[in-house]
Amino acid sequence: MDLGARMRVAVVGGGWAGLAAAVELLAAGVEVVVHEAARRLGGRARSVVMHGQRLDNGQHILSGAYGETLRLMQQVGADPARLLHRVPLALCFPGAASERPFALRLPRLPAPWHLAVGLFSARGASLGEKLAALRCLRRWQGTGYRLAADCSVAALLDRDRQFGALRRFLWEPLCLAALNTPAADASAQVFLNVLRDTVGGARAASDLLLPAVELDALFAQPAAEFIRAHGGEIRLSARVEQIGESLGIAGERYAAVVLAVDAPHAAALLAQHGQTADLARLLAGYRCEPIATVYCAYPRELRLSEPMLGLAGGSPTRVGQWVFDRGALCGNDGLLAFVLSGRGAWEELDNSALFAALAGELAGVLRRRLPDPAWVRVVRERRATYSCRPGLPRPAAQTARRGVWLAGDYVCDEYPATLEAAVRSGVAAARGILGAPAAGQRAGNGLT
């Protein structure tokens, strides 16, 4: 079908979901106009200027299981092999002087041997804990990583007797990093979906993909170049406040509209039409989780032993979670990025107190005094993601209003709020418009 000769689609939102939808539509010959409220593309995964350097608004990690993200990167000319550091999954918590360190590394062996050998060679966990973890993984695999009824990750770990070091340094940190929701509140089913596709998949699927460039260069910038090269239009500083009765935006009519915005903004637009009022109420009720990134510019010679180090490991008396060596990753020598995910005690600290706590914890882990940084910048995203709780209803890509589609990480019901979920949702909306549903796409009245 020659859709390009007669179809014009508006994509509202220039984050990764909107850009993925635009790229997919343009590749099929559809005319696309992207409306982005901000002055830059990228949404919550974008670059900003800090003290004369282009940095990210937050540290993001990709996984080898992010098949759609890697495919779209290649399609727009962004070579994953050049732009991402691919390293086997490694969780390293050196611990302070009085603490036992923990380290788990998955070797480059065929699945499932990489996981078995990695668990058995982990430092800081007892043999009994390792055997219990392997039995637990076999049970999850035997059920296809499916639960009869969703529950919290904490409840799942209690039920399957996952305690001790592996709970503190493996399961709970993975949950918080992937779902941006503490284990006590996080969906066990979504967590199992992530494990199924990463450590439960092919060996390469469990690899960590750490950005070697700023986020703009990773996808947003090459996607924008692709869109313009294929005849698409990008309008920045163009916030959409209303969608007219004939799918009109700013006096122009479209055959379809993709709402690739966050849940609150989508709810406000959907509430304007009676057919999508229930969906609007659903999205307006979503809870949010914060993320903070604390950048510290230390002397250039300061390096960490790993590109990514764990700090507290779930200790209730500390605030630190992960610290990234931006010198090892992106060439920003001496620049460290502390990342704090989900709700916690760190939210109550002002920026000065937060930096002091993190610097003290890192000094304890490194077991040496740190020099004073040249500058510190705290980036707080108070509504960074939706709270991925058990049984959270997700919307379908297709809404009850004819021609209006949703895209955004909250639409991809298999995954939590990740870049892969955003990209998958954009692809699903585009293929729904094209009449070629993506795998797992749901259609209907917009509710599940």
Short mmCIF file of C-alpha atoms in Angstrom, two decimals:
data_model
loop_
_atom_site.label_atom_id
_atom_site.label_comp_id
_atom_site.label_asym_id
_atom_site.label_seq_id
_atom_site.Cartn_x
_atom_site.Cartn_y
_atom_site.Cartn_z
CA MET A 1 0.00 0.00 0.00
CA ASP A 2 1.38 3.40 -0.96
CA LEU A 3 0.68 5.22 2.29
CA GLY A 4 3.16 8.00 1.61
CA ALA A 5 1.05 9.48 -1.19
CA ARG A 6 -1.89 10.26 1.07
CA MET A 7 -0.94 9.98 4.75
CA ARG A 8 0.48 12.69 6.97
CA VAL A 9 1.13 11.86 10.63
CA ALA A 10 1.89 14.12 13.58
CA VAL A 11 4.19 12.82 16.30
CA VAL A 12 3.72 14.81 19.49
CA GLY A 13 6.91 14.49 21.52
CA GLY A 14 10.54 14.24 20.46
CA GLY A 15 11.82 11.78 23.04
CA TRP A 16 13.03 8.31 22.14
CA ALA A 17 9.48 6.97 21.74
CA GLY A 18 8.45 9.77 19.38
CA LEU A 19 11.66 9.59 17.40
CA ALA A 20 11.30 5.81 17.04
CA ALA A 21 7.74 6.25 15.72
CA ALA A 22 8.86 8.96 13.30
CA VAL A 23 11.75 6.90 11.95
CA GLU A 24 9.55 3.83 11.46
CA LEU A 25 6.86 5.85 9.66
CA LEU A 26 9.30 7.70 7.43
CA ALA A 27 11.01 4.44 6.48
CA ALA A 28 7.61 3.32 5.17
CA GLY A 29 7.17 6.49 3.10
CA VAL A 30 4.77 8.33 5.40
CA GLU A 31 5.00 12.11 5.77
CA VAL A 32 5.82 12.98 9.40
CA VAL A 33 5.85 16.18 11.45
CA VAL A 34 7.41 15.97 14.94
CA HIS A 35 6.15 18.52 17.49
CA GLU A 36 8.50 18.91 20.49
CA ALA A 37 7.74 21.32 23.33
CA ALA A 38 11.38 21.71 24.39
CA ARG A 39 14.19 23.36 22.47
CA ARG A 40 16.00 20.03 22.15
CA LEU A 41 15.07 16.50 21.19
CA GLY A 42 15.68 13.50 23.42
CA GLY A 43 13.08 13.88 26.16
CA ARG A 44 14.35 12.52 29.46
CA ALA A 45 17.42 11.01 27.76
CA ARG A 46 19.13 14.11 26.41
CA SER A 47 22.36 16.06 26.69
CA VAL A 48 22.81 19.34 28.54
CA VAL A 49 25.71 21.76 28.93
CA MET A 50 27.35 21.80 32.37
CA HIS A 51 30.42 23.92 33.08
CA GLY A 52 31.33 24.02 29.41
CA GLN A 53 30.90 20.28 28.86
CA ARG A 54 28.13 18.40 27.06
CA LEU A 55 26.86 15.87 29.58
CA ASP A 56 23.68 13.86 30.05
CA ASN A 57 20.69 14.84 32.13
CA GLY A 58 21.15 11.46 33.78
CA GLN A 59 23.33 8.37 33.46
CA HIS A 60 21.61 5.70 31.34
CA ILE A 61 22.54 2.04 30.93
CA LEU A 62 21.43 -0.16 28.05
CA SER A 63 21.35 -3.93 27.89
CA GLY A 64 22.35 -6.40 25.21
CA ALA A 65 18.68 -7.43 25.19
CA TYR A 66 17.61 -4.04 23.80
CA GLY A 67 16.99 -5.41 20.32
CA GLU A 68 14.70 -2.66 19.01
CA THR A 69 16.93 0.12 20.30
CA LEU A 70 19.99 -1.40 18.63
CA ARG A 71 18.04 -1.92 15.39
CA LEU A 72 16.79 1.67 15.30
CA MET A 73 20.28 2.99 16.10
CA GLN A 74 21.66 1.12 13.13
CA GLN A 75 18.80 2.29 10.91
CA VAL A 76 19.57 5.96 11.59
CA GLY A 77 23.31 5.48 11.14
CA ALA A 78 24.35 5.33 14.82
CA ASP A 79 26.78 2.42 15.07
CA PRO A 80 26.25 0.63 18.43
CA ALA A 81 29.73 -0.92 18.25
CA ARG A 82 31.28 2.54 18.17
CA LEU A 83 28.91 4.42 20.46
CA LEU A 84 28.45 1.85 23.24
CA HIS A 85 30.91 0.04 25.50
CA ARG A 86 29.75 -3.59 25.57
CA VAL A 87 30.93 -5.33 28.75
CA PRO A 88 29.78 -8.53 30.45
CA LEU A 89 27.47 -7.93 33.41
CA ALA A 90 29.59 -7.06 36.44
CA LEU A 91 28.26 -5.96 39.83
CA CYS A 92 31.11 -4.83 42.06
CA PHE A 93 30.63 -3.52 45.60
CA PRO A 94 34.10 -3.03 47.15
CA GLY A 95 32.65 -2.19 50.57
CA ALA A 96 34.11 0.02 53.26
CA ALA A 97 37.00 -1.08 55.46
CA SER A 98 34.84 -3.08 57.89
CA GLU A 99 32.67 -4.68 55.20
CA ARG A 100 33.04 -7.77 53.09
CA PRO A 101 33.28 -6.91 49.37
CA PHE A 102 30.97 -8.44 46.80
CA ALA A 103 31.71 -9.04 43.12
CA LEU A 104 29.81 -10.94 40.46
CA ARG A 105 30.99 -11.13 36.85
CA LEU A 106 29.42 -13.13 34.04
CA PRO A 107 32.11 -14.72 31.86
CA ARG A 108 31.96 -14.90 28.07
CA LEU A 109 30.61 -18.46 28.02
CA PRO A 110 27.55 -19.82 26.17
CA ALA A 111 24.23 -19.53 28.00
CA PRO A 112 23.32 -20.80 30.55
CA TRP A 113 26.90 -21.59 31.61
CA HIS A 114 27.80 -17.91 31.81
CA LEU A 115 25.19 -17.45 34.53
CA ALA A 116 26.02 -20.64 36.44
CA VAL A 117 29.77 -19.99 36.43
CA GLY A 118 29.24 -16.32 37.25
CA LEU A 119 27.09 -17.12 40.26
CA PHE A 120 29.39 -19.84 41.59
CA SER A 121 32.49 -17.65 41.24
CA ALA A 122 30.86 -14.61 42.90
CA ARG A 123 32.84 -13.24 45.86
CA GLY A 124 31.04 -12.32 49.05
CA ALA A 125 28.19 -14.87 48.94
CA SER A 126 28.05 -18.29 50.62
CA LEU A 127 27.79 -21.56 48.72
CA GLY A 128 24.30 -22.08 50.15
CA GLU A 129 23.17 -18.71 48.81
CA LYS A 130 24.56 -19.51 45.36
CA LEU A 131 22.83 -22.88 45.21
CA ALA A 132 19.56 -21.32 46.38
CA ALA A 133 19.84 -18.67 43.65
CA LEU A 134 20.41 -21.30 40.95
CA ARG A 135 17.42 -23.32 42.15
CA CYS A 136 15.35 -20.14 42.15
CA LEU A 137 16.39 -19.29 38.59
CA ARG A 138 15.45 -22.82 37.46
CA ARG A 139 11.99 -22.42 39.03
CA TRP A 140 11.47 -19.09 37.27
CA GLN A 141 12.67 -20.55 34.00
CA GLY A 142 10.39 -23.56 34.42
CA THR A 143 7.34 -21.29 34.61
CA GLY A 144 8.45 -19.24 31.62
CA TYR A 145 9.17 -16.39 34.05
CA ARG A 146 5.40 -16.00 34.55
CA LEU A 147 3.53 -15.51 37.82
CA ALA A 148 -0.02 -16.64 38.49
CA ALA A 149 -0.59 -13.28 40.19
CA ASP A 150 1.68 -10.27 40.35
CA CYS A 151 3.24 -9.25 43.66
CA SER A 152 6.13 -7.12 44.84
CA VAL A 153 9.71 -8.13 44.11
CA ALA A 154 10.34 -8.26 47.85
CA ALA A 155 7.44 -10.71 48.28
CA LEU A 156 8.75 -12.84 45.42
CA LEU A 157 12.23 -12.98 46.93
CA ASP A 158 10.78 -13.84 50.35
CA ARG A 159 8.69 -16.62 48.83
CA ASP A 160 11.66 -18.09 46.98
CA ARG A 161 13.95 -17.72 50.00
CA GLN A 162 16.38 -15.27 48.44
CA PHE A 163 18.18 -13.64 51.36
CA GLY A 164 21.69 -12.64 52.32
CA ALA A 165 24.37 -11.20 50.06
CA LEU A 166 22.77 -12.15 46.73
CA ARG A 167 19.55 -10.43 47.68
CA ARG A 168 21.38 -7.32 48.86
CA PHE A 169 23.92 -7.07 46.03
CA LEU A 170 22.21 -8.80 43.07
CA TRP A 171 18.42 -9.02 43.08
CA GLU A 172 17.50 -5.76 44.81
CA PRO A 173 20.06 -3.56 42.97
CA LEU A 174 18.99 -5.08 39.62
CA CYS A 175 15.36 -4.39 40.48
CA LEU A 176 16.03 -0.78 41.43
CA ALA A 177 18.25 -0.14 38.40
CA ALA A 178 15.81 -1.70 35.91
CA LEU A 179 12.44 -0.62 37.33
CA ASN A 180 13.45 2.57 39.18
CA THR A 181 11.15 1.32 41.93
CA PRO A 182 12.29 -0.18 45.27
CA ALA A 183 11.85 -3.94 45.62
CA ALA A 184 9.18 -3.49 48.30
CA ASP A 185 6.97 -1.67 45.77
CA ALA A 186 8.14 -3.02 42.39
CA SER A 187 6.25 -5.42 40.12
CA ALA A 188 7.68 -8.93 40.34
CA GLN A 189 6.23 -9.84 36.94
CA VAL A 190 7.93 -6.97 35.16
CA PHE A 191 11.17 -7.79 37.02
CA LEU A 192 10.93 -11.39 35.81
CA ASN A 193 10.33 -10.16 32.26
CA VAL A 194 13.61 -8.25 32.47
CA LEU A 195 15.47 -11.28 33.87
CA ARG A 196 13.97 -13.51 31.16
CA ASP A 197 15.34 -11.33 28.39
CA THR A 198 18.74 -10.56 29.97
CA VAL A 199 20.33 -13.15 32.26
CA GLY A 200 17.80 -15.76 31.11
CA GLY A 201 18.47 -15.15 27.41
CA ALA A 202 21.48 -15.52 25.15
CA ARG A 203 24.86 -14.71 26.67
CA ALA A 204 25.18 -11.38 24.84
CA ALA A 205 21.72 -10.32 26.07
CA SER A 206 23.06 -9.96 29.62
CA ASP A 207 25.87 -7.59 28.57
CA LEU A 208 25.84 -4.01 29.82
CA LEU A 209 25.94 -1.37 27.07
CA LEU A 210 27.43 1.78 28.56
CA PRO A 211 27.24 4.96 26.44
CA ALA A 212 30.64 6.08 25.16
CA VAL A 213 29.18 9.39 23.94
CA GLU A 214 26.60 11.85 25.21
CA LEU A 215 22.98 10.78 24.80
CA ASP A 216 22.24 13.22 21.96
CA ALA A 217 24.86 11.53 19.80
CA LEU A 218 23.60 8.08 20.78
CA PHE A 219 20.17 8.38 19.15
CA ALA A 220 18.42 11.76 19.20
CA GLN A 221 20.83 13.58 16.89
CA PRO A 222 21.21 10.81 14.26
CA ALA A 223 17.44 10.20 14.39
CA ALA A 224 16.83 13.89 13.70
CA GLU A 225 19.22 13.76 10.74
CA PHE A 226 17.42 10.67 9.42
CA ILE A 227 14.02 12.34 9.79
CA ARG A 228 15.08 15.46 7.90
CA ALA A 229 16.93 13.46 5.22
CA HIS A 230 13.74 11.48 4.53
CA GLY A 231 11.53 14.55 4.17
CA GLY A 232 10.23 14.74 7.74
CA GLU A 233 9.82 17.96 9.66
CA ILE A 234 10.86 18.71 13.25
CA ARG A 235 9.30 21.66 15.09
CA LEU A 236 10.99 22.59 18.35
CA SER A 237 9.49 24.78 21.09
CA ALA A 238 6.11 23.65 19.73
CA ARG A 239 4.04 22.43 22.68
CA VAL A 240 0.72 20.85 21.69
CA GLU A 241 -2.13 21.83 24.02
CA GLN A 242 -5.06 20.46 22.04
CA ILE A 243 -5.94 17.99 19.31
CA GLY A 244 -8.87 19.20 17.23
CA GLU A 245 -11.90 17.17 16.24
CA SER A 246 -10.41 16.34 12.82
CA LEU A 247 -7.01 15.53 14.30
CA GLY A 248 -6.00 19.13 13.89
CA ILE A 249 -2.91 20.63 15.49
CA ALA A 250 -2.15 24.35 15.14
CA GLY A 251 -4.51 24.65 12.19
CA GLU A 252 -3.16 21.60 10.30
CA ARG A 253 -4.97 18.29 9.87
CA TYR A 254 -3.37 14.88 10.08
CA ALA A 255 -4.44 11.34 9.20
CA ALA A 256 -3.10 10.11 12.55
CA VAL A 257 -1.51 11.48 15.70
CA VAL A 258 1.02 9.70 17.91
CA LEU A 259 1.06 11.03 21.47
CA ALA A 260 4.64 10.28 22.48
CA VAL A 261 4.61 12.32 25.69
CA ASP A 262 4.72 11.44 29.38
CA ALA A 263 1.63 10.09 31.10
CA PRO A 264 0.48 13.39 32.70
CA HIS A 265 0.69 15.32 29.41
CA ALA A 266 -1.01 12.48 27.53
CA ALA A 267 -3.76 12.45 30.16
CA ALA A 268 -4.38 16.17 29.69
CA LEU A 269 -4.71 15.78 25.90
CA LEU A 270 -6.87 12.65 26.13
CA ALA A 271 -9.22 14.21 28.71
CA GLN A 272 -10.39 16.68 26.06
CA HIS A 273 -12.27 13.95 24.19
CA GLY A 274 -15.07 11.85 25.67
CA GLN A 275 -13.95 8.59 24.05
CA THR A 276 -10.61 8.70 25.85
CA ALA A 277 -11.76 10.09 29.21
CA ASP A 278 -11.29 6.74 31.03
CA LEU A 279 -7.82 6.38 29.61
CA ALA A 280 -6.99 9.92 30.70
CA ARG A 281 -8.07 9.13 34.26
CA LEU A 282 -5.91 6.00 34.26
CA LEU A 283 -2.78 7.88 33.17
CA ALA A 284 -3.44 10.82 35.49
CA GLY A 285 -3.39 8.38 38.42
CA TYR A 286 0.10 7.05 37.74
CA ARG A 287 2.58 7.56 40.57
CA CYS A 288 6.10 8.72 39.76
CA GLU A 289 9.60 7.83 40.92
CA PRO A 290 12.61 10.20 41.02
CA ILE A 291 16.17 9.87 39.76
CA ALA A 292 19.14 12.04 40.67
CA THR A 293 22.56 12.25 39.05
CA VAL A 294 25.37 13.99 40.92
CA TYR A 295 28.29 15.02 38.71
CA CYS A 296 31.63 15.72 40.43
CA ALA A 297 34.62 17.06 38.52
CA TYR A 298 37.67 15.64 40.32
CA PRO A 299 41.28 15.99 39.14
CA ARG A 300 41.87 14.21 35.83
CA GLU A 301 44.06 11.51 37.36
CA LEU A 302 41.25 10.17 39.57
CA ARG A 303 40.04 6.83 38.18
CA LEU A 304 37.83 4.08 39.54
CA SER A 305 38.75 0.40 39.35
CA GLU A 306 35.59 -0.25 37.30
CA PRO A 307 33.51 1.91 34.96
CA MET A 308 30.57 1.27 37.34
CA LEU A 309 30.93 0.67 41.09
CA GLY A 310 28.27 -0.16 43.65
CA LEU A 311 28.24 1.73 46.94
CA ALA A 312 25.79 0.96 49.74
CA GLY A 313 24.23 -2.22 48.42
CA GLY A 314 20.92 -1.63 50.13
CA SER A 315 22.33 -0.44 53.44
CA PRO A 316 19.62 1.58 55.25
CA THR A 317 22.23 3.90 56.74
CA ARG A 318 23.64 5.15 53.41
CA VAL A 319 22.32 6.94 50.35
CA GLY A 320 24.76 5.98 47.55
CA GLN A 321 23.83 3.38 44.95
CA TRP A 322 26.10 3.52 41.88
CA VAL A 323 28.99 5.68 40.72
CA PHE A 324 30.20 5.82 37.10
CA ASP A 325 33.66 6.78 35.88
CA ARG A 326 32.91 9.11 32.95
CA GLY A 327 36.61 9.19 32.12
CA ALA A 328 36.60 5.46 31.37
CA LEU A 329 33.30 5.72 29.49
CA CYS A 330 33.33 9.00 27.61
CA GLY A 331 36.81 10.46 27.99
CA ASN A 332 35.74 13.01 30.66
CA ASP A 333 38.77 12.25 32.85
CA GLY A 334 38.13 12.79 36.55
CA LEU A 335 34.38 13.22 36.13
CA LEU A 336 32.28 10.91 38.30
CA ALA A 337 28.52 10.48 38.08
CA PHE A 338 26.65 9.20 41.15
CA VAL A 339 23.20 7.80 40.31
CA LEU A 340 20.30 7.52 42.78
CA SER A 341 17.16 5.70 41.66
CA GLY A 342 13.72 5.49 43.22
CA ARG A 343 12.38 7.01 46.39
CA GLY A 344 14.67 7.05 49.40
CA ALA A 345 16.36 9.02 52.16
CA TRP A 346 18.50 10.86 49.60
CA GLU A 347 15.45 12.94 48.58
CA GLU A 348 15.46 14.67 51.97
CA LEU A 349 19.03 15.96 51.59
CA ASP A 350 19.79 19.29 49.98
CA ASN A 351 22.43 19.34 47.24
CA SER A 352 25.35 20.13 49.57
CA ALA A 353 24.43 17.44 52.07
CA LEU A 354 23.81 14.92 49.28
CA PHE A 355 27.24 15.52 47.76
CA ALA A 356 28.92 15.32 51.17
CA ALA A 357 27.24 11.98 51.91
CA LEU A 358 28.15 10.49 48.52
CA ALA A 359 31.75 11.71 48.64
CA GLY A 360 32.16 10.27 52.12
CA GLU A 361 30.75 6.90 51.06
CA LEU A 362 32.99 6.76 47.99
CA ALA A 363 36.05 7.64 50.10
CA GLY A 364 35.14 4.77 52.41
CA VAL A 365 34.85 2.38 49.47
CA LEU A 366 38.13 3.54 47.92
CA ARG A 367 39.70 3.64 51.40
CA ARG A 368 41.43 6.94 50.80
CA ARG A 369 40.72 10.63 51.12
CA LEU A 370 39.30 12.27 47.99
CA PRO A 371 40.48 15.65 46.71
CA ASP A 372 37.99 18.48 46.50
CA PRO A 373 36.17 18.57 43.14
CA ALA A 374 36.42 21.62 40.90
CA TRP A 375 32.63 21.68 40.65
CA VAL A 376 29.55 19.66 41.58
CA ARG A 377 26.23 19.60 39.74
CA VAL A 378 23.11 17.82 41.02
CA VAL A 379 20.42 16.96 38.47
CA ARG A 380 17.15 15.90 40.07
CA GLU A 381 14.32 14.46 37.98
CA ARG A 382 11.48 14.29 40.50
CA ARG A 383 9.08 12.66 38.01
CA ALA A 384 11.67 10.65 36.09
CA THR A 385 9.58 7.52 35.53
CA TYR A 386 6.26 6.02 36.48
CA SER A 387 6.30 3.81 39.56
CA CYS A 388 6.33 0.22 38.23
CA ARG A 389 4.04 -1.39 40.79
CA PRO A 390 2.34 -4.82 40.83
CA GLY A 391 -0.73 -5.08 38.62
CA LEU A 392 -0.34 -1.57 37.19
CA PRO A 393 -2.76 -1.31 34.23
CA ARG A 394 -1.05 -0.20 31.04
CA PRO A 395 -2.67 1.43 28.02
CA ALA A 396 -2.64 -0.09 24.55
CA ALA A 397 -0.98 1.75 21.67
CA GLN A 398 -4.31 2.28 19.93
CA THR A 399 -6.76 4.51 21.78
CA ALA A 400 -10.55 4.59 21.53
CA ARG A 401 -10.34 7.80 19.53
CA ARG A 402 -9.90 7.00 15.86
CA GLY A 403 -6.48 8.01 14.57
CA VAL A 404 -4.94 8.75 17.99
CA TRP A 405 -2.15 6.45 19.16
CA LEU A 406 0.01 6.35 22.29
CA ALA A 407 3.77 5.86 22.56
CA GLY A 408 5.91 6.04 25.67
CA ASP A 409 7.69 3.65 28.02
CA TYR A 410 4.49 3.23 30.06
CA VAL A 411 2.72 1.74 26.99
CA CYS A 412 5.12 -1.22 26.68
CA ASP A 413 3.56 -3.53 29.25
CA GLU A 414 6.34 -6.15 29.14
CA TYR A 415 9.02 -3.73 30.29
CA PRO A 416 9.61 -1.04 32.92
CA ALA A 417 10.41 2.60 32.13
CA THR A 418 13.52 2.04 30.00
CA LEU A 419 14.83 3.33 26.69
CA GLU A 420 13.98 -0.02 25.11
CA ALA A 421 10.37 0.26 26.30
CA ALA A 422 10.13 3.75 24.82
CA VAL A 423 11.53 2.62 21.48
CA ARG A 424 9.31 -0.47 21.35
CA SER A 425 6.23 1.62 22.04
CA GLY A 426 7.09 4.05 19.24
CA VAL A 427 7.62 1.20 16.80
CA ALA A 428 4.33 -0.42 17.89
CA ALA A 429 2.37 2.80 17.32
CA ALA A 430 3.95 3.33 13.91
CA ARG A 431 3.28 -0.22 12.78
CA GLY A 432 -0.27 0.00 14.05
CA ILE A 433 -0.83 3.05 11.86
CA LEU A 434 0.77 1.21 8.94
CA GLY A 435 -1.41 -1.83 9.53
CA ALA A 436 1.54 -4.06 10.40
CA PRO A 437 1.28 -4.74 14.15
CA ALA A 438 4.50 -5.16 16.08
CA ALA A 439 5.04 -8.33 18.06
CA GLY A 440 2.96 -8.21 21.22
CA GLN A 441 1.03 -5.11 20.18
CA ARG A 442 -2.43 -4.83 21.69
CA ALA A 443 -5.33 -3.09 20.08
CA GLY A 444 -8.66 -2.15 21.55
CA ASN A 445 -10.18 0.67 23.53
CA GLY A 446 -6.90 1.83 25.02
CA LEU A 447 -7.21 0.03 28.38
CA THR A 448 -6.01 -3.35 29.59
#
